[in-house]
């Protein structure tokens, strides 16, 4: 198939594209590449593909000509960034996603696989949640994902098939690594300071999944018999890989020699709290069942950070911290206040410096 991957130069996209290509698909990427100054050399190479260098808000019908399936990853991808400019989060994550899906249907695209999130479940408590559970998002990011599912699902018909992958909290090494994700962040603190620093009380539940496993789930969805995935939602992860944050921290202590658990001053409970049942994915598409665990991923991260000689100022500064990087680009005039790439940004400028 000819597959369009939006956000192909981001954290997940740079890992997913090689897997799609290895499976024999023709991949086209679409990305404004606002994180081009954030490449993590120890995360591997970025595989080049045919690329549409544009904002997902600016997709045109001609961009979709000849596309068989769309894997839609593009969006503002963490809660602090969503909270910083909620209106832009809704414009990109919700409105642009629905517009893309409608345009895809009109263009004759057959499959639309959307990167939703277990953040949809939000403040949910102790019970395991499956795909039929109620949504209770507590952030603009989570709410934006819920709105896309609501508005895109009715587009399904005999010619156009949508699938929603509600991904657990992502982790793992990537050429465009994110350090705002719980496991990635805790291993970084452990390696650079010897402290596994918790910024919350650590009592909230999180389902955890490696980005390679997320990528394999998307590949399985675009290749699956239509009747198995048409209009369906899948929690992406493993039911056994739900942990309280303090349990994740203990795994990091076990992984990084000499590290110990520490709590940031004023650490308080996190209102995001959910345990997710992921059995449906393994039942419907057994070959898409995740292969990584929190323990094996912690080891992968630790080894990558060693190769990179990672420092605290790297992952706490604007090079690798998403919201700090966006603010830096806006401050330098490389992005507009609406997070659109300016002429100066498109031409390239000095990389954001860690400080």
mmCIF file of C-alpha atoms in Angstrom:
data_model
loop_
_atom_site.group_PDB
_atom_site.id
_atom_site.type_symbol
_atom_site.label_atom_id
_atom_site.label_comp_id
_atom_site.label_asym_id
_atom_site.label_seq_id
_atom_site.Cartn_x
_atom_site.Cartn_y
_atom_site.Cartn_z
ATOM 1 C CA UNK A 1 0.000 0.000 0.000
ATOM 2 C CA UNK A 2 0.901 3.636 -0.351
ATOM 3 C CA UNK A 3 0.668 4.934 3.208
ATOM 4 C CA UNK A 4 0.726 8.557 4.324
ATOM 5 C CA UNK A 5 2.188 8.964 7.815
ATOM 6 C CA UNK A 6 1.491 12.367 9.342
ATOM 7 C CA UNK A 7 3.993 13.394 11.966
ATOM 8 C CA UNK A 8 6.504 10.940 10.542
ATOM 9 C CA UNK A 9 9.458 12.935 11.880
ATOM 10 C CA UNK A 10 8.299 12.826 15.491
ATOM 11 C CA UNK A 11 8.942 10.514 18.419
ATOM 12 C CA UNK A 12 6.860 7.584 17.168
ATOM 13 C CA UNK A 13 6.979 8.319 13.440
ATOM 14 C CA UNK A 14 10.760 7.974 13.148
ATOM 15 C CA UNK A 15 10.456 4.456 14.593
ATOM 16 C CA UNK A 16 7.317 3.503 12.678
ATOM 17 C CA UNK A 17 8.441 4.490 9.174
ATOM 18 C CA UNK A 18 11.241 1.865 8.949
ATOM 19 C CA UNK A 19 8.825 -0.859 10.083
ATOM 20 C CA UNK A 20 6.282 0.100 7.408
ATOM 21 C CA UNK A 21 9.001 0.139 4.758
ATOM 22 C CA UNK A 22 10.403 -3.213 5.877
ATOM 23 C CA UNK A 23 6.902 -4.649 5.468
ATOM 24 C CA UNK A 24 7.008 -3.595 1.815
ATOM 25 C CA UNK A 25 4.829 -0.492 1.901
ATOM 26 C CA UNK A 26 5.415 2.745 0.008
ATOM 27 C CA UNK A 27 5.591 5.444 2.691
ATOM 28 C CA UNK A 28 4.966 9.154 2.266
ATOM 29 C CA UNK A 29 5.574 11.451 5.235
ATOM 30 C CA UNK A 30 3.905 14.735 6.147
ATOM 31 C CA UNK A 31 5.508 16.889 8.808
ATOM 32 C CA UNK A 32 6.385 20.524 9.467
ATOM 33 C CA UNK A 33 9.476 19.171 11.290
ATOM 34 C CA UNK A 34 9.423 21.604 14.187
ATOM 35 C CA UNK A 35 11.636 19.192 16.131
ATOM 36 C CA UNK A 36 14.412 19.039 13.526
ATOM 37 C CA UNK A 37 16.798 20.579 16.061
ATOM 38 C CA UNK A 38 15.994 17.816 18.567
ATOM 39 C CA UNK A 39 17.552 14.772 16.930
ATOM 40 C CA UNK A 40 18.971 12.275 19.437
ATOM 41 C CA UNK A 41 21.965 10.665 17.749
ATOM 42 C CA UNK A 42 22.025 7.705 20.122
ATOM 43 C CA UNK A 43 18.459 6.916 19.056
ATOM 44 C CA UNK A 44 19.409 5.720 15.579
ATOM 45 C CA UNK A 45 19.063 7.146 12.096
ATOM 46 C CA UNK A 46 16.016 8.842 10.598
ATOM 47 C CA UNK A 47 15.057 6.847 7.501
ATOM 48 C CA UNK A 48 14.390 9.182 4.544
ATOM 49 C CA UNK A 49 11.094 8.916 2.664
ATOM 50 C CA UNK A 50 9.140 11.041 0.215
ATOM 51 C CA UNK A 51 8.022 13.994 2.341
ATOM 52 C CA UNK A 52 5.371 16.701 2.247
ATOM 53 C CA UNK A 53 6.910 19.491 4.321
ATOM 54 C CA UNK A 54 3.790 21.141 5.670
ATOM 55 C CA UNK A 55 1.625 21.672 8.703
ATOM 56 C CA UNK A 56 -1.186 19.125 9.119
ATOM 57 C CA UNK A 57 -3.585 22.104 9.249
ATOM 58 C CA UNK A 58 -2.644 22.899 5.645
ATOM 59 C CA UNK A 59 -3.214 19.546 3.943
ATOM 60 C CA UNK A 60 -4.828 19.846 0.502
ATOM 61 C CA UNK A 61 -6.791 17.248 -1.485
ATOM 62 C CA UNK A 62 -3.943 16.873 -3.986
ATOM 63 C CA UNK A 63 -1.661 15.725 -1.143
ATOM 64 C CA UNK A 64 -3.857 12.642 -0.765
ATOM 65 C CA UNK A 65 -3.955 11.552 -4.398
ATOM 66 C CA UNK A 66 -2.999 7.891 -4.737
ATOM 67 C CA UNK A 67 -2.900 7.278 -0.969
ATOM 68 C CA UNK A 68 -4.390 3.961 0.173
ATOM 69 C CA UNK A 69 -4.133 4.455 3.941
ATOM 70 C CA UNK A 70 -3.352 7.239 6.397
ATOM 71 C CA UNK A 71 -1.600 6.726 9.707
ATOM 72 C CA UNK A 72 -2.371 9.932 11.567
ATOM 73 C CA UNK A 73 0.190 10.657 14.283
ATOM 74 C CA UNK A 74 0.630 14.424 13.923
ATOM 75 C CA UNK A 75 -0.392 16.575 16.858
ATOM 76 C CA UNK A 76 0.738 18.373 19.979
ATOM 77 C CA UNK A 77 1.730 15.462 22.086
ATOM 78 C CA UNK A 78 1.859 16.167 25.772
ATOM 79 C CA UNK A 79 -0.245 17.640 28.545
ATOM 80 C CA UNK A 80 1.990 20.623 29.483
ATOM 81 C CA UNK A 81 2.046 21.752 25.851
ATOM 82 C CA UNK A 82 -1.715 21.297 25.615
ATOM 83 C CA UNK A 83 -2.249 23.281 28.795
ATOM 84 C CA UNK A 84 0.089 26.044 27.570
ATOM 85 C CA UNK A 85 -2.052 26.875 24.518
ATOM 86 C CA UNK A 86 -5.313 24.873 24.718
ATOM 87 C CA UNK A 87 -6.852 26.610 21.719
ATOM 88 C CA UNK A 88 -3.951 25.526 19.502
ATOM 89 C CA UNK A 89 -4.173 21.985 20.849
ATOM 90 C CA UNK A 90 -7.824 21.826 19.779
ATOM 91 C CA UNK A 91 -7.051 23.424 16.393
ATOM 92 C CA UNK A 92 -4.320 20.901 15.587
ATOM 93 C CA UNK A 93 -5.311 17.759 17.450
ATOM 94 C CA UNK A 94 -9.066 17.944 16.935
ATOM 95 C CA UNK A 95 -10.097 20.235 14.093
ATOM 96 C CA UNK A 96 -7.211 19.475 11.731
ATOM 97 C CA UNK A 97 -7.602 15.727 12.355
ATOM 98 C CA UNK A 98 -11.313 15.738 11.520
ATOM 99 C CA UNK A 99 -10.665 17.886 8.447
ATOM 100 C CA UNK A 100 -7.971 15.428 7.310
ATOM 101 C CA UNK A 101 -10.287 12.444 7.748
ATOM 102 C CA UNK A 102 -13.079 14.077 5.760
ATOM 103 C CA UNK A 103 -10.657 15.078 3.022
ATOM 104 C CA UNK A 104 -9.266 11.538 2.964
ATOM 105 C CA UNK A 105 -12.724 10.078 2.501
ATOM 106 C CA UNK A 106 -13.449 12.463 -0.380
ATOM 107 C CA UNK A 107 -10.072 11.593 -1.958
ATOM 108 C CA UNK A 108 -10.802 7.867 -1.985
ATOM 109 C CA UNK A 109 -8.408 6.874 0.797
ATOM 110 C CA UNK A 110 -9.565 3.492 2.108
ATOM 111 C CA UNK A 111 -8.098 3.310 5.625
ATOM 112 C CA UNK A 112 -7.644 5.990 8.305
ATOM 113 C CA UNK A 113 -5.854 4.848 11.466
ATOM 114 C CA UNK A 114 -5.838 7.472 14.201
ATOM 115 C CA UNK A 115 -3.378 7.740 17.074
ATOM 116 C CA UNK A 116 -5.757 8.194 19.968
ATOM 117 C CA UNK A 117 -4.752 7.790 23.603
ATOM 118 C CA UNK A 118 -5.520 6.084 26.880
ATOM 119 C CA UNK A 119 -5.586 9.659 28.202
ATOM 120 C CA UNK A 120 -9.187 9.522 26.988
ATOM 121 C CA UNK A 121 -9.968 7.620 30.186
ATOM 122 C CA UNK A 122 -8.356 10.311 32.350
ATOM 123 C CA UNK A 123 -9.316 10.175 36.013
ATOM 124 C CA UNK A 124 -10.647 6.632 36.239
ATOM 125 C CA UNK A 125 -9.484 5.022 39.486
ATOM 126 C CA UNK A 126 -8.524 1.421 40.217
ATOM 127 C CA UNK A 127 -10.743 -0.582 37.866
ATOM 128 C CA UNK A 128 -9.429 -1.983 34.583
ATOM 129 C CA UNK A 129 -10.833 -0.151 31.559
ATOM 130 C CA UNK A 130 -11.574 -1.702 28.201
ATOM 131 C CA UNK A 131 -12.600 -0.088 24.930
ATOM 132 C CA UNK A 132 -16.235 0.192 26.071
ATOM 133 C CA UNK A 133 -15.366 2.144 29.229
ATOM 134 C CA UNK A 134 -16.480 5.747 29.683
ATOM 135 C CA UNK A 135 -14.198 8.621 28.775
ATOM 136 C CA UNK A 136 -13.152 11.068 31.482
ATOM 137 C CA UNK A 137 -10.327 13.211 30.054
ATOM 138 C CA UNK A 138 -8.784 15.756 32.410
ATOM 139 C CA UNK A 139 -6.563 17.728 30.002
ATOM 140 C CA UNK A 140 -7.005 19.513 26.648
ATOM 141 C CA UNK A 141 -4.789 16.819 25.090
ATOM 142 C CA UNK A 142 -7.029 14.007 26.301
ATOM 143 C CA UNK A 143 -10.212 15.858 25.411
ATOM 144 C CA UNK A 144 -8.934 16.600 21.904
ATOM 145 C CA UNK A 145 -8.472 12.874 21.274
ATOM 146 C CA UNK A 146 -11.992 12.109 22.508
ATOM 147 C CA UNK A 147 -13.428 14.737 20.163
ATOM 148 C CA UNK A 148 -11.650 13.241 17.152
ATOM 149 C CA UNK A 149 -13.069 9.800 17.860
ATOM 150 C CA UNK A 150 -16.538 11.301 18.249
ATOM 151 C CA UNK A 151 -16.399 13.228 14.983
ATOM 152 C CA UNK A 152 -14.522 10.750 12.776
ATOM 153 C CA UNK A 153 -16.440 7.571 13.649
ATOM 154 C CA UNK A 154 -19.578 8.634 11.694
ATOM 155 C CA UNK A 155 -17.483 8.896 8.508
ATOM 156 C CA UNK A 156 -17.265 5.104 8.233
ATOM 157 C CA UNK A 157 -19.017 3.531 5.261
ATOM 158 C CA UNK A 158 -18.443 0.851 2.633
ATOM 159 C CA UNK A 159 -15.584 2.823 1.063
ATOM 160 C CA UNK A 160 -13.912 4.458 4.070
ATOM 161 C CA UNK A 161 -12.778 2.617 7.184
ATOM 162 C CA UNK A 162 -11.456 4.218 10.372
ATOM 163 C CA UNK A 163 -9.705 2.634 13.348
ATOM 164 C CA UNK A 164 -8.717 4.274 16.645
ATOM 165 C CA UNK A 165 -5.624 3.115 18.509
ATOM 166 C CA UNK A 166 -5.735 4.277 22.108
ATOM 167 C CA UNK A 167 -2.079 4.054 22.967
ATOM 168 C CA UNK A 168 -0.842 3.537 26.502
ATOM 169 C CA UNK A 169 1.878 5.871 27.809
ATOM 170 C CA UNK A 170 4.697 5.570 25.298
ATOM 171 C CA UNK A 171 8.325 4.825 26.100
ATOM 172 C CA UNK A 172 11.528 3.757 24.408
ATOM 173 C CA UNK A 173 14.441 5.048 22.367
ATOM 174 C CA UNK A 174 13.865 7.100 19.195
ATOM 175 C CA UNK A 175 15.837 9.471 16.962
ATOM 176 C CA UNK A 176 13.374 12.137 18.150
ATOM 177 C CA UNK A 177 13.168 11.018 21.763
ATOM 178 C CA UNK A 178 10.808 12.612 24.274
ATOM 179 C CA UNK A 179 11.878 13.082 27.873
ATOM 180 C CA UNK A 180 8.481 14.196 29.175
ATOM 181 C CA UNK A 181 7.281 10.563 29.256
ATOM 182 C CA UNK A 182 7.435 8.857 32.627
ATOM 183 C CA UNK A 183 9.822 5.957 31.974
ATOM 184 C CA UNK A 184 12.103 7.916 29.628
ATOM 185 C CA UNK A 185 12.284 10.708 32.203
ATOM 186 C CA UNK A 186 12.925 8.552 35.251
ATOM 187 C CA UNK A 187 15.753 6.631 33.581
ATOM 188 C CA UNK A 188 17.281 9.951 32.494
ATOM 189 C CA UNK A 189 17.254 11.273 36.060
ATOM 190 C CA UNK A 190 18.663 7.993 37.367
ATOM 191 C CA UNK A 191 21.531 7.914 34.862
ATOM 192 C CA UNK A 192 22.508 11.590 35.114
ATOM 193 C CA UNK A 193 22.037 12.244 38.845
ATOM 194 C CA UNK A 194 21.723 8.885 40.584
ATOM 195 C CA UNK A 195 18.233 9.881 41.730
ATOM 196 C CA UNK A 196 14.996 8.446 40.332
ATOM 197 C CA UNK A 197 13.136 11.708 40.796
ATOM 198 C CA UNK A 198 9.359 11.498 41.167
ATOM 199 C CA UNK A 199 7.513 14.765 40.608
ATOM 200 C CA UNK A 200 4.223 13.285 41.852
ATOM 201 C CA UNK A 201 3.287 11.057 44.768
ATOM 202 C CA UNK A 202 3.680 8.050 42.465
ATOM 203 C CA UNK A 203 0.348 6.486 43.414
ATOM 204 C CA UNK A 204 -1.393 6.890 40.028
ATOM 205 C CA UNK A 205 -1.720 3.995 37.594
ATOM 206 C CA UNK A 206 -0.195 4.064 34.113
ATOM 207 C CA UNK A 207 -0.273 1.533 31.273
ATOM 208 C CA UNK A 208 3.110 1.550 29.511
ATOM 209 C CA UNK A 209 3.967 0.539 25.929
ATOM 210 C CA UNK A 210 7.100 0.754 23.791
ATOM 211 C CA UNK A 211 6.929 2.831 20.611
ATOM 212 C CA UNK A 212 8.070 -0.151 18.521
ATOM 213 C CA UNK A 213 5.025 -2.025 19.777
ATOM 214 C CA UNK A 214 2.814 0.975 18.989
ATOM 215 C CA UNK A 215 4.307 0.999 15.505
ATOM 216 C CA UNK A 216 3.654 -2.712 14.992
ATOM 217 C CA UNK A 217 0.034 -2.194 16.058
ATOM 218 C CA UNK A 218 -0.438 0.491 13.398
ATOM 219 C CA UNK A 219 1.145 -1.762 10.780
ATOM 220 C CA UNK A 220 -1.203 -4.586 11.799
ATOM 221 C CA UNK A 221 -4.217 -2.266 11.511
ATOM 222 C CA UNK A 222 -3.518 -1.073 7.966
ATOM 223 C CA UNK A 223 -2.899 -4.673 6.858
ATOM 224 C CA UNK A 224 -5.762 -6.314 8.764
ATOM 225 C CA UNK A 225 -8.889 -7.655 7.071
ATOM 226 C CA UNK A 226 -11.278 -4.718 6.978
ATOM 227 C CA UNK A 227 -14.042 -6.474 8.875
ATOM 228 C CA UNK A 228 -11.781 -6.983 11.916
ATOM 229 C CA UNK A 229 -10.918 -3.329 12.455
ATOM 230 C CA UNK A 230 -13.637 -1.277 10.717
ATOM 231 C CA UNK A 231 -14.858 1.434 13.094
ATOM 232 C CA UNK A 232 -13.132 -0.271 16.023
ATOM 233 C CA UNK A 233 -11.046 1.110 18.879
ATOM 234 C CA UNK A 234 -8.148 -0.796 20.436
ATOM 235 C CA UNK A 235 -6.208 -0.136 23.617
ATOM 236 C CA UNK A 236 -2.552 -0.541 22.632
ATOM 237 C CA UNK A 237 -0.386 -2.099 25.296
ATOM 238 C CA UNK A 238 -0.337 -5.199 27.461
ATOM 239 C CA UNK A 239 -2.753 -5.684 30.341
ATOM 240 C CA UNK A 240 0.101 -6.961 32.525
ATOM 241 C CA UNK A 241 2.088 -3.765 31.911
ATOM 242 C CA UNK A 242 0.000 -1.458 34.117
ATOM 243 C CA UNK A 243 2.000 0.011 36.983
ATOM 244 C CA UNK A 244 1.761 2.612 39.667
ATOM 245 C CA UNK A 245 4.318 5.318 38.918
ATOM 246 C CA UNK A 246 6.268 4.456 42.061
ATOM 247 C CA UNK A 247 6.489 0.845 40.788
ATOM 248 C CA UNK A 248 7.946 2.125 37.522
ATOM 249 C CA UNK A 249 10.434 4.108 39.591
ATOM 250 C CA UNK A 250 11.491 0.976 41.474
ATOM 251 C CA UNK A 251 12.125 -0.847 38.179
ATOM 252 C CA UNK A 252 14.380 2.057 37.186
ATOM 253 C CA UNK A 253 16.239 1.769 40.508
ATOM 254 C CA UNK A 254 16.728 -1.925 39.760
ATOM 255 C CA UNK A 255 18.028 -1.103 36.261
ATOM 256 C CA UNK A 256 20.416 1.821 36.810
ATOM 257 C CA UNK A 257 23.285 0.859 39.131
ATOM 258 C CA UNK A 258 23.663 3.034 42.209
ATOM 259 C CA UNK A 259 20.405 4.939 41.727
ATOM 260 C CA UNK A 260 17.867 5.586 44.474
ATOM 261 C CA UNK A 261 14.313 6.837 44.721
ATOM 262 C CA UNK A 262 13.682 10.526 45.474
ATOM 263 C CA UNK A 263 10.633 12.792 45.556
ATOM 264 C CA UNK A 264 10.558 16.380 44.342
ATOM 265 C CA UNK A 265 9.577 18.897 47.007
ATOM 266 C CA UNK A 266 5.814 19.331 47.033
ATOM 267 C CA UNK A 267 5.136 16.131 45.078
ATOM 268 C CA UNK A 268 1.383 15.531 45.075
ATOM 269 C CA UNK A 269 -1.042 12.971 43.591
ATOM 270 C CA UNK A 270 -1.555 13.092 39.809
ATOM 271 C CA UNK A 271 -5.211 13.410 38.769
ATOM 272 C CA UNK A 272 -4.515 11.240 35.696
ATOM 273 C CA UNK A 273 -5.059 7.720 36.946
ATOM 274 C CA UNK A 274 -6.103 4.743 34.813
ATOM 275 C CA UNK A 275 -5.505 0.995 34.400
ATOM 276 C CA UNK A 276 -6.184 -0.366 30.927
ATOM 277 C CA UNK A 277 -7.191 -3.782 29.647
ATOM 278 C CA UNK A 278 -5.488 -4.435 26.299
ATOM 279 C CA UNK A 279 -6.717 -7.979 25.680
ATOM 280 C CA UNK A 280 -8.814 -7.026 22.639
ATOM 281 C CA UNK A 281 -5.726 -6.210 20.546
ATOM 282 C CA UNK A 282 -4.071 -9.531 21.377
ATOM 283 C CA UNK A 283 -7.283 -11.428 20.661
ATOM 284 C CA UNK A 284 -8.175 -9.788 17.330
ATOM 285 C CA UNK A 285 -4.629 -9.454 15.965
ATOM 286 C CA UNK A 286 -2.354 -11.809 17.932
ATOM 287 C CA UNK A 287 0.738 -10.903 15.906
ATOM 288 C CA UNK A 288 0.389 -7.290 17.093
ATOM 289 C CA UNK A 289 0.788 -8.223 20.755
ATOM 290 C CA UNK A 290 3.545 -6.061 22.322
ATOM 291 C CA UNK A 291 6.986 -7.579 22.813
ATOM 292 C CA UNK A 292 8.653 -5.054 25.117
ATOM 293 C CA UNK A 293 8.194 -4.669 28.883
ATOM 294 C CA UNK A 294 8.964 -1.803 31.233
ATOM 295 C CA UNK A 295 12.062 -3.670 32.416
ATOM 296 C CA UNK A 296 13.495 -4.337 28.960
ATOM 297 C CA UNK A 297 12.711 -0.768 27.876
ATOM 298 C CA UNK A 298 14.391 0.708 30.960
ATOM 299 C CA UNK A 299 17.528 -1.221 29.999
ATOM 300 C CA UNK A 300 17.319 0.010 26.393
ATOM 301 C CA UNK A 301 16.997 3.619 27.590
ATOM 302 C CA UNK A 302 19.857 3.289 30.063
ATOM 303 C CA UNK A 303 22.195 1.980 27.372
ATOM 304 C CA UNK A 304 21.198 4.769 24.949
ATOM 305 C CA UNK A 305 21.784 7.443 27.580
ATOM 306 C CA UNK A 306 25.228 5.971 28.228
ATOM 307 C CA UNK A 307 26.053 6.174 24.509
ATOM 308 C CA UNK A 308 24.872 9.781 24.434
ATOM 309 C CA UNK A 309 26.668 10.795 27.655
ATOM 310 C CA UNK A 310 23.350 12.409 28.569
ATOM 311 C CA UNK A 311 23.357 15.378 30.970
ATOM 312 C CA UNK A 312 20.469 16.865 33.015
ATOM 313 C CA UNK A 313 20.677 20.140 31.105
ATOM 314 C CA UNK A 314 20.009 18.214 27.887
ATOM 315 C CA UNK A 315 16.700 16.635 28.817
ATOM 316 C CA UNK A 316 15.537 19.477 31.081
ATOM 317 C CA UNK A 317 16.414 22.151 28.513
ATOM 318 C CA UNK A 318 14.837 23.223 25.209
ATOM 319 C CA UNK A 319 16.578 20.692 22.994
ATOM 320 C CA UNK A 320 14.650 17.653 24.222
ATOM 321 C CA UNK A 321 11.834 19.053 26.379
ATOM 322 C CA UNK A 322 8.877 19.646 24.073
ATOM 323 C CA UNK A 323 7.264 22.672 25.717
ATOM 324 C CA UNK A 324 10.615 24.372 26.348
ATOM 325 C CA UNK A 325 11.591 23.770 22.726
ATOM 326 C CA UNK A 326 8.341 25.228 21.378
ATOM 327 C CA UNK A 327 8.682 28.305 23.590
ATOM 328 C CA UNK A 328 12.279 28.711 22.425
ATOM 329 C CA UNK A 329 11.268 28.545 18.743
ATOM 330 C CA UNK A 330 8.498 31.104 19.273
ATOM 331 C CA UNK A 331 10.926 33.365 21.128
ATOM 332 C CA UNK A 332 13.449 33.141 18.274
ATOM 333 C CA UNK A 333 10.802 33.928 15.658
ATOM 334 C CA UNK A 334 11.068 30.450 14.125
ATOM 335 C CA UNK A 335 7.449 29.637 15.009
ATOM 336 C CA UNK A 336 4.436 31.928 15.135
ATOM 337 C CA UNK A 337 2.251 32.188 18.228
ATOM 338 C CA UNK A 338 0.012 29.597 16.522
ATOM 339 C CA UNK A 339 2.994 27.224 16.226
ATOM 340 C CA UNK A 340 3.328 27.625 12.468
ATOM 341 C CA UNK A 341 6.824 27.524 10.978
ATOM 342 C CA UNK A 342 7.968 30.978 9.874
ATOM 343 C CA UNK A 343 10.117 31.696 6.822
ATOM 344 C CA UNK A 344 13.173 31.902 9.094
ATOM 345 C CA UNK A 345 12.210 28.609 10.709
ATOM 346 C CA UNK A 346 11.809 26.884 7.348
ATOM 347 C CA UNK A 347 15.194 28.108 6.192
ATOM 348 C CA UNK A 348 16.875 26.778 9.307
ATOM 349 C CA UNK A 349 18.441 28.535 12.226
ATOM 350 C CA UNK A 350 20.864 27.796 15.011
ATOM 351 C CA UNK A 351 19.829 24.808 17.105
ATOM 352 C CA UNK A 352 18.177 25.539 20.426
ATOM 353 C CA UNK A 353 20.829 25.519 23.120
ATOM 354 C CA UNK A 354 20.486 23.581 26.327
ATOM 355 C CA UNK A 355 20.707 25.808 29.379
#
